[in-house]
Coordinates of C-alpha atoms in Angstrom, one line a residue:
M14 CA 43.3 43.9 139.4
T15 CA 44.8 41.3 141.7
L16 CA 47.6 43.6 142.7
F17 CA 45.2 46.4 143.4
H18 CA 42.9 44.2 145.6
S19 CA 45.9 43.0 147.6
L20 CA 46.8 46.6 148.3
Q21 CA 43.3 47.7 149.0
N22 CA 43.5 47.7 152.7
Q23 CA 46.7 49.8 152.5
M24 CA 45.2 52.3 150.1
F25 CA 41.8 52.6 151.8
P26 CA 42.4 51.8 155.5
K27 CA 39.6 51.1 158.0
K28 CA 37.2 53.9 158.7
K29 CA 38.7 54.8 162.0
N30 CA 42.0 55.7 160.3
I31 CA 40.6 57.9 157.6
P32 CA 40.6 61.6 158.4
T33 CA 37.4 63.2 157.2
P34 CA 37.7 66.9 156.2
E35 CA 36.1 69.7 158.1
P36 CA 33.6 71.6 155.9
Q37 CA 35.3 74.7 154.5
V38 CA 34.1 77.9 156.2
L39 CA 33.7 80.8 153.8
E40 CA 34.2 84.4 155.0
V41 CA 30.6 85.6 154.4
T42 CA 28.8 88.1 156.7
P43 CA 25.5 86.5 157.7
P44 CA 22.3 88.6 157.8
P45 CA 21.7 90.3 161.2
I46 CA 18.6 88.1 161.8
F47 CA 20.8 85.1 162.7
A48 CA 22.6 87.1 165.5
N49 CA 19.2 88.4 166.6
A50 CA 17.8 84.9 166.8
R51 CA 20.2 83.7 169.4
G52 CA 18.5 83.5 172.7
H53 CA 15.1 83.9 171.2
L54 CA 14.6 80.4 169.7
H55 CA 14.0 77.7 172.4
T56 CA 11.9 74.8 171.1
V57 CA 12.1 72.5 168.1
R58 CA 9.0 74.3 166.8
D59 CA 10.8 77.6 167.0
F60 CA 13.7 76.3 165.0
L61 CA 11.5 74.6 162.5
R62 CA 9.6 77.9 161.8
F63 CA 12.8 79.9 161.7
S64 CA 14.5 77.5 159.3
V65 CA 11.6 77.4 156.9
S66 CA 11.3 81.1 156.9
R67 CA 15.0 81.6 156.2
F68 CA 15.2 78.9 153.6
N69 CA 12.2 80.4 151.7
E70 CA 13.5 83.9 152.1
A71 CA 16.9 83.0 150.7
E72 CA 15.2 81.1 147.8
L73 CA 17.5 78.1 148.3
Y74 CA 17.6 75.3 145.7
F75 CA 16.4 71.9 146.9
G76 CA 17.8 69.0 144.9
H77 CA 20.0 67.0 147.3
G78 CA 17.5 64.9 149.2
S79 CA 14.4 67.1 149.6
D80 CA 12.4 69.4 147.3
N81 CA 11.0 72.0 149.7
A82 CA 12.0 74.1 152.7
Y83 CA 9.8 72.3 155.3
D84 CA 11.2 68.8 154.6
E85 CA 14.7 70.0 154.5
A86 CA 14.4 72.0 157.7
A87 CA 12.7 69.1 159.5
Y88 CA 15.4 66.7 158.4
L89 CA 18.3 69.0 159.4
I90 CA 16.8 69.6 162.9
L91 CA 15.9 65.9 163.6
H92 CA 19.3 64.6 162.4
T93 CA 21.3 67.3 164.3
L94 CA 19.4 66.5 167.5
H95 CA 19.8 62.8 167.0
L96 CA 16.1 62.2 166.8
P97 CA 14.2 59.7 164.7
L98 CA 14.0 61.1 161.1
D99 CA 10.3 60.0 160.7
T100 CA 9.1 61.4 164.1
L101 CA 8.7 65.2 164.5
E102 CA 5.4 65.9 166.3
P103 CA 6.2 64.6 169.8
Y104 CA 9.3 66.8 169.9
L105 CA 8.0 70.1 168.6
D106 CA 7.6 71.7 172.0
A107 CA 10.8 70.2 173.5
H108 CA 13.3 72.9 174.7
L109 CA 16.8 72.7 173.4
L110 CA 19.9 73.1 175.5
P111 CA 22.0 76.2 174.8
E112 CA 24.7 74.2 173.0
E113 CA 22.1 72.5 170.9
Q114 CA 20.6 75.9 170.0
D115 CA 24.0 77.3 169.0
H116 CA 25.0 74.2 166.9
L117 CA 21.6 74.1 165.1
L118 CA 21.6 77.8 164.4
D119 CA 25.1 77.6 163.0
L120 CA 24.0 74.9 160.5
I121 CA 20.9 76.8 159.4
E122 CA 23.1 79.9 158.9
R123 CA 25.6 78.0 156.8
R124 CA 22.8 76.4 154.7
V125 CA 21.5 79.9 153.9
V126 CA 24.7 82.0 153.6
E127 CA 27.0 79.5 152.0
R128 CA 24.4 77.5 150.1
I129 CA 25.9 74.2 151.3
P130 CA 23.7 71.1 150.5
V131 CA 22.3 69.8 153.8
A132 CA 23.8 66.4 153.2
Y133 CA 27.3 68.0 153.5
L134 CA 26.3 69.7 156.7
T135 CA 25.1 66.5 158.3
Q136 CA 27.6 64.2 156.5
H137 CA 24.6 61.9 155.9
A138 CA 22.5 60.8 152.9
I139 CA 19.6 58.5 152.5
Q140 CA 18.9 56.4 149.4
G141 CA 16.0 54.1 149.6
E142 CA 16.4 52.0 152.7
F143 CA 20.1 52.7 153.1
E144 CA 22.0 55.5 154.9
F145 CA 25.5 56.6 153.9
Y146 CA 28.3 58.9 154.9
V147 CA 29.0 61.7 152.5
D148 CA 31.2 64.8 152.3
D149 CA 32.2 67.2 149.6
R150 CA 34.6 64.7 148.1
V151 CA 31.6 63.1 146.4
I152 CA 28.4 64.2 144.9
V153 CA 25.3 63.8 147.1
P154 CA 23.7 60.4 146.1
R155 CA 20.6 60.9 143.9
S156 CA 20.8 58.2 141.2
F157 CA 17.6 56.5 140.1
I158 CA 19.5 53.3 139.4
Y159 CA 19.0 52.0 143.0
E160 CA 15.2 51.8 142.3
L161 CA 15.8 49.4 139.4
L162 CA 18.0 46.8 141.2
G163 CA 16.4 43.4 141.9
E164 CA 12.7 42.9 140.9
P165 CA 12.5 45.6 138.2
L166 CA 15.3 43.9 136.2
R167 CA 13.5 40.5 136.4
P168 CA 12.8 40.4 132.6
W169 CA 16.6 40.4 132.0
I170 CA 17.9 38.8 135.2
E171 CA 15.6 35.9 136.0
Y172 CA 17.2 35.1 139.4
D173 CA 19.3 37.4 141.6
E174 CA 21.6 34.5 142.2
L175 CA 22.6 34.5 138.5
I176 CA 24.7 37.7 139.2
H177 CA 28.1 36.5 140.2
S178 CA 30.1 39.5 139.1
A179 CA 29.1 43.1 138.9
L180 CA 30.7 46.5 138.2
D181 CA 29.8 50.0 139.4
L182 CA 31.4 52.5 137.1
C183 CA 31.9 56.0 138.6
T184 CA 31.0 54.6 142.1
G185 CA 31.5 57.9 144.0
S186 CA 30.5 57.2 147.6
G187 CA 29.8 53.6 146.8
T188 CA 26.1 53.7 147.3
L189 CA 25.1 51.7 144.2
A190 CA 27.8 49.1 144.8
I191 CA 26.6 48.5 148.3
Q192 CA 23.0 48.2 147.2
M193 CA 24.0 45.8 144.4
A194 CA 25.7 43.7 147.1
Y195 CA 22.4 43.6 149.0
H196 CA 20.2 42.6 145.9
Y197 CA 22.7 40.1 144.5
P198 CA 24.1 38.2 147.4
D199 CA 26.3 35.9 145.3
A200 CA 28.1 38.8 143.5
Q201 CA 31.6 40.0 143.8
I202 CA 31.6 43.7 142.9
D203 CA 34.2 46.0 141.5
A204 CA 33.6 49.7 142.3
V205 CA 35.5 52.0 140.0
D206 CA 36.2 55.7 140.2
I207 CA 38.8 58.1 138.8
S208 CA 38.8 60.1 142.1
L209 CA 40.9 58.8 145.0
D210 CA 39.0 61.2 147.2
A211 CA 35.7 59.6 146.2
L212 CA 37.1 56.1 146.8
E213 CA 38.1 57.1 150.4
V214 CA 34.5 58.0 151.0
A215 CA 33.3 54.8 149.4
S216 CA 35.6 52.9 151.7
I217 CA 33.9 54.4 154.8
N218 CA 30.5 53.3 153.5
I219 CA 31.8 49.8 152.6
D220 CA 33.2 49.4 156.1
D221 CA 29.9 50.6 157.6
Y222 CA 28.1 47.7 155.8
D223 CA 30.9 45.2 156.4
L224 CA 31.3 44.5 152.7
R225 CA 35.0 44.8 152.3
E226 CA 35.2 41.1 151.3
R227 CA 32.7 41.6 148.5
I228 CA 33.2 45.1 147.1
H229 CA 36.6 45.9 145.6
L230 CA 37.6 49.5 145.1
V231 CA 39.4 50.3 141.8
H232 CA 41.1 53.6 141.1
T233 CA 40.9 54.0 137.3
N234 CA 39.2 55.8 134.5
L235 CA 36.1 53.8 133.5
F236 CA 37.2 50.4 132.0
E237 CA 40.9 51.2 131.8
G238 CA 43.0 48.4 133.2
L239 CA 40.0 46.2 134.2
E240 CA 40.4 42.4 133.5
N241 CA 37.2 40.9 134.7
K242 CA 33.9 40.3 132.8
Y243 CA 30.6 41.0 134.5
D244 CA 27.0 39.8 134.6
L245 CA 25.8 43.3 135.4
I246 CA 27.4 46.8 134.8
V247 CA 25.8 49.9 136.3
S248 CA 26.9 53.5 135.9
N249 CA 25.8 56.9 137.0
P250 CA 28.5 58.8 135.1
P251 CA 28.9 62.6 134.8
Y252 CA 26.2 63.7 132.3
V253 CA 25.5 67.4 132.7
D254 CA 26.1 69.3 129.4
E255 CA 28.3 72.3 129.2
E256 CA 25.5 74.9 129.0
S257 CA 23.7 73.3 132.0
V258 CA 26.9 73.2 134.1
A259 CA 27.3 76.9 133.7
A260 CA 23.7 77.5 134.9
L261 CA 23.7 75.1 137.9
P262 CA 22.4 76.6 141.2
D263 CA 25.0 77.6 143.8
E264 CA 24.4 74.4 145.8
Y265 CA 25.9 72.2 143.1
W266 CA 29.2 74.1 143.1
H267 CA 30.0 72.5 146.4
E268 CA 30.1 69.2 144.6
P269 CA 33.2 67.9 142.7
E270 CA 33.0 69.4 139.2
L271 CA 34.6 66.2 137.8
A272 CA 31.4 64.3 138.8
L273 CA 29.0 66.6 137.1
G274 CA 30.0 67.7 133.6
S275 CA 30.9 65.5 130.7
G276 CA 31.7 67.5 127.6
K277 CA 29.6 69.8 125.4
D278 CA 26.6 67.6 125.2
G279 CA 27.1 65.8 128.5
L280 CA 27.7 62.4 126.9
D281 CA 31.5 62.0 126.7
A282 CA 31.6 59.4 129.5
T283 CA 28.5 57.7 128.2
R284 CA 30.0 57.3 124.8
E285 CA 33.0 55.6 126.2
I286 CA 30.8 53.2 128.3
I287 CA 28.8 52.3 125.2
K288 CA 31.9 51.8 123.1
H289 CA 33.6 49.4 125.5
A290 CA 30.9 47.8 127.7
A291 CA 30.4 44.7 125.5
D292 CA 34.0 43.7 126.0
Y293 CA 33.4 43.5 129.7
L294 CA 30.0 41.8 129.8
N295 CA 29.4 38.1 129.9
D296 CA 27.3 36.7 127.2
D297 CA 24.0 37.3 129.1
G298 CA 25.3 40.4 130.7
V299 CA 23.3 43.6 131.2
L300 CA 24.3 47.3 131.1
L301 CA 22.4 49.9 133.1
V302 CA 23.3 53.6 132.6
E303 CA 21.8 56.9 133.9
I304 CA 22.1 59.9 131.6
G305 CA 20.0 62.7 133.0
H306 CA 18.0 64.6 130.5
N307 CA 20.0 63.5 127.5
R308 CA 17.7 60.8 126.0
E309 CA 17.0 62.6 122.7
V310 CA 20.6 63.5 122.1
L311 CA 21.7 59.9 122.9
E312 CA 19.1 58.3 120.6
R313 CA 20.1 60.6 117.7
A314 CA 23.8 59.7 118.3
Y315 CA 23.0 55.9 118.3
P316 CA 20.0 55.3 116.0
T317 CA 20.9 51.6 115.7
L318 CA 21.0 50.8 119.4
D319 CA 17.7 49.4 120.8
F320 CA 17.7 51.3 124.1
V321 CA 15.3 50.0 126.7
W322 CA 14.2 53.0 128.8
L323 CA 13.2 52.0 132.3
E324 CA 10.6 53.6 134.5
T325 CA 11.8 55.4 137.6
S326 CA 10.3 57.8 140.1
G327 CA 11.6 60.6 137.8
G328 CA 10.1 59.2 134.6
D329 CA 11.1 56.9 131.8
G330 CA 13.8 58.9 130.1
F331 CA 16.7 58.9 132.6
V332 CA 18.1 55.3 132.7
F333 CA 18.6 53.0 129.8
L334 CA 19.3 49.2 129.6
L335 CA 21.2 47.3 126.9
T336 CA 22.1 43.6 126.9
K337 CA 25.4 42.6 125.5
E338 CA 23.6 41.1 122.5
Q339 CA 21.9 44.5 121.8
L340 CA 25.2 46.4 122.2
V341 CA 27.1 44.2 119.8
A342 CA 24.4 44.1 117.2
G343 CA 23.6 47.8 117.4
L344 CA 27.2 48.9 117.2
Q345 CA 28.0 46.5 114.3
Q346 CA 25.0 47.9 112.4
M347 CA 26.2 51.4 113.1
N348 CA 29.7 50.6 111.8
V349 CA 28.1 49.2 108.6
L350 CA 26.1 52.3 108.0
E351 CA 29.1 54.6 108.6
T352 CA 31.2 52.5 106.2
E353 CA 28.5 52.7 103.5
S354 CA 28.1 56.4 103.9

């Protein structure tokens, strides 16, 4: 750990020195309507209508920041034109310059033809009150865990200042680590990922929030090689089961497959986290893990663990909490039952 941290600036240089990849362009023939549209769309209103029509016509999947064609079109247009993301009405009848028209039409075309998530087209994602850089080296941030940091954890963490050390397993673009730094101002945070590509993206975001002195990037597989103990561990690991991975919409195949699937039932990574987390938690430490739609499978696999399921905007079956005490007691009881059987 110490050696890694001393090398961190060499492995993940400042943002200005990190080359960001150009989005891959697939050789796909676009529908003629895109060529016909050039020269006929002039205002923001024109592009909004055209985008919504094309998105609906193509039956795009919306799961990377919006859930409908209108919101996605409005966001893409406003962001591309460098306009406030919460202010559309005053600009609807504004005329676009020819180069703005061409650039925007290119992005709309790529969203439709290549099914690229809009966050990759804009290289921008929003999570709560925070904005982040993203590209196809990381999944688009969509964890529910950020909703639970701070006040929602008050029954287990009485004061935010009690968190002196925290761990973000499978950090990806670093979004949860950065938000932990905001909620827990006295915490030093380790942000772990098996993907060096992902850590390069996380480094960009950490620099954007000037948190290089508090968030330490660690290239490893889950807990492997870690030496610290933590007051809080959070993880949004891969959790999609084998059957669901095969049925994912086209948009998801632009994301790193390593960050999506986790074995036949989607719980391979989660099992490793449950198995080892207590060894890395301080006595009053708390573990927070997101597992997608796998609650029933997980509870059947660990009948002796007293999972606390936390309420999120998606429901109460996606994120569980366990204290170190609950982890140790539950796993000991499970070992006893297995020995007796």
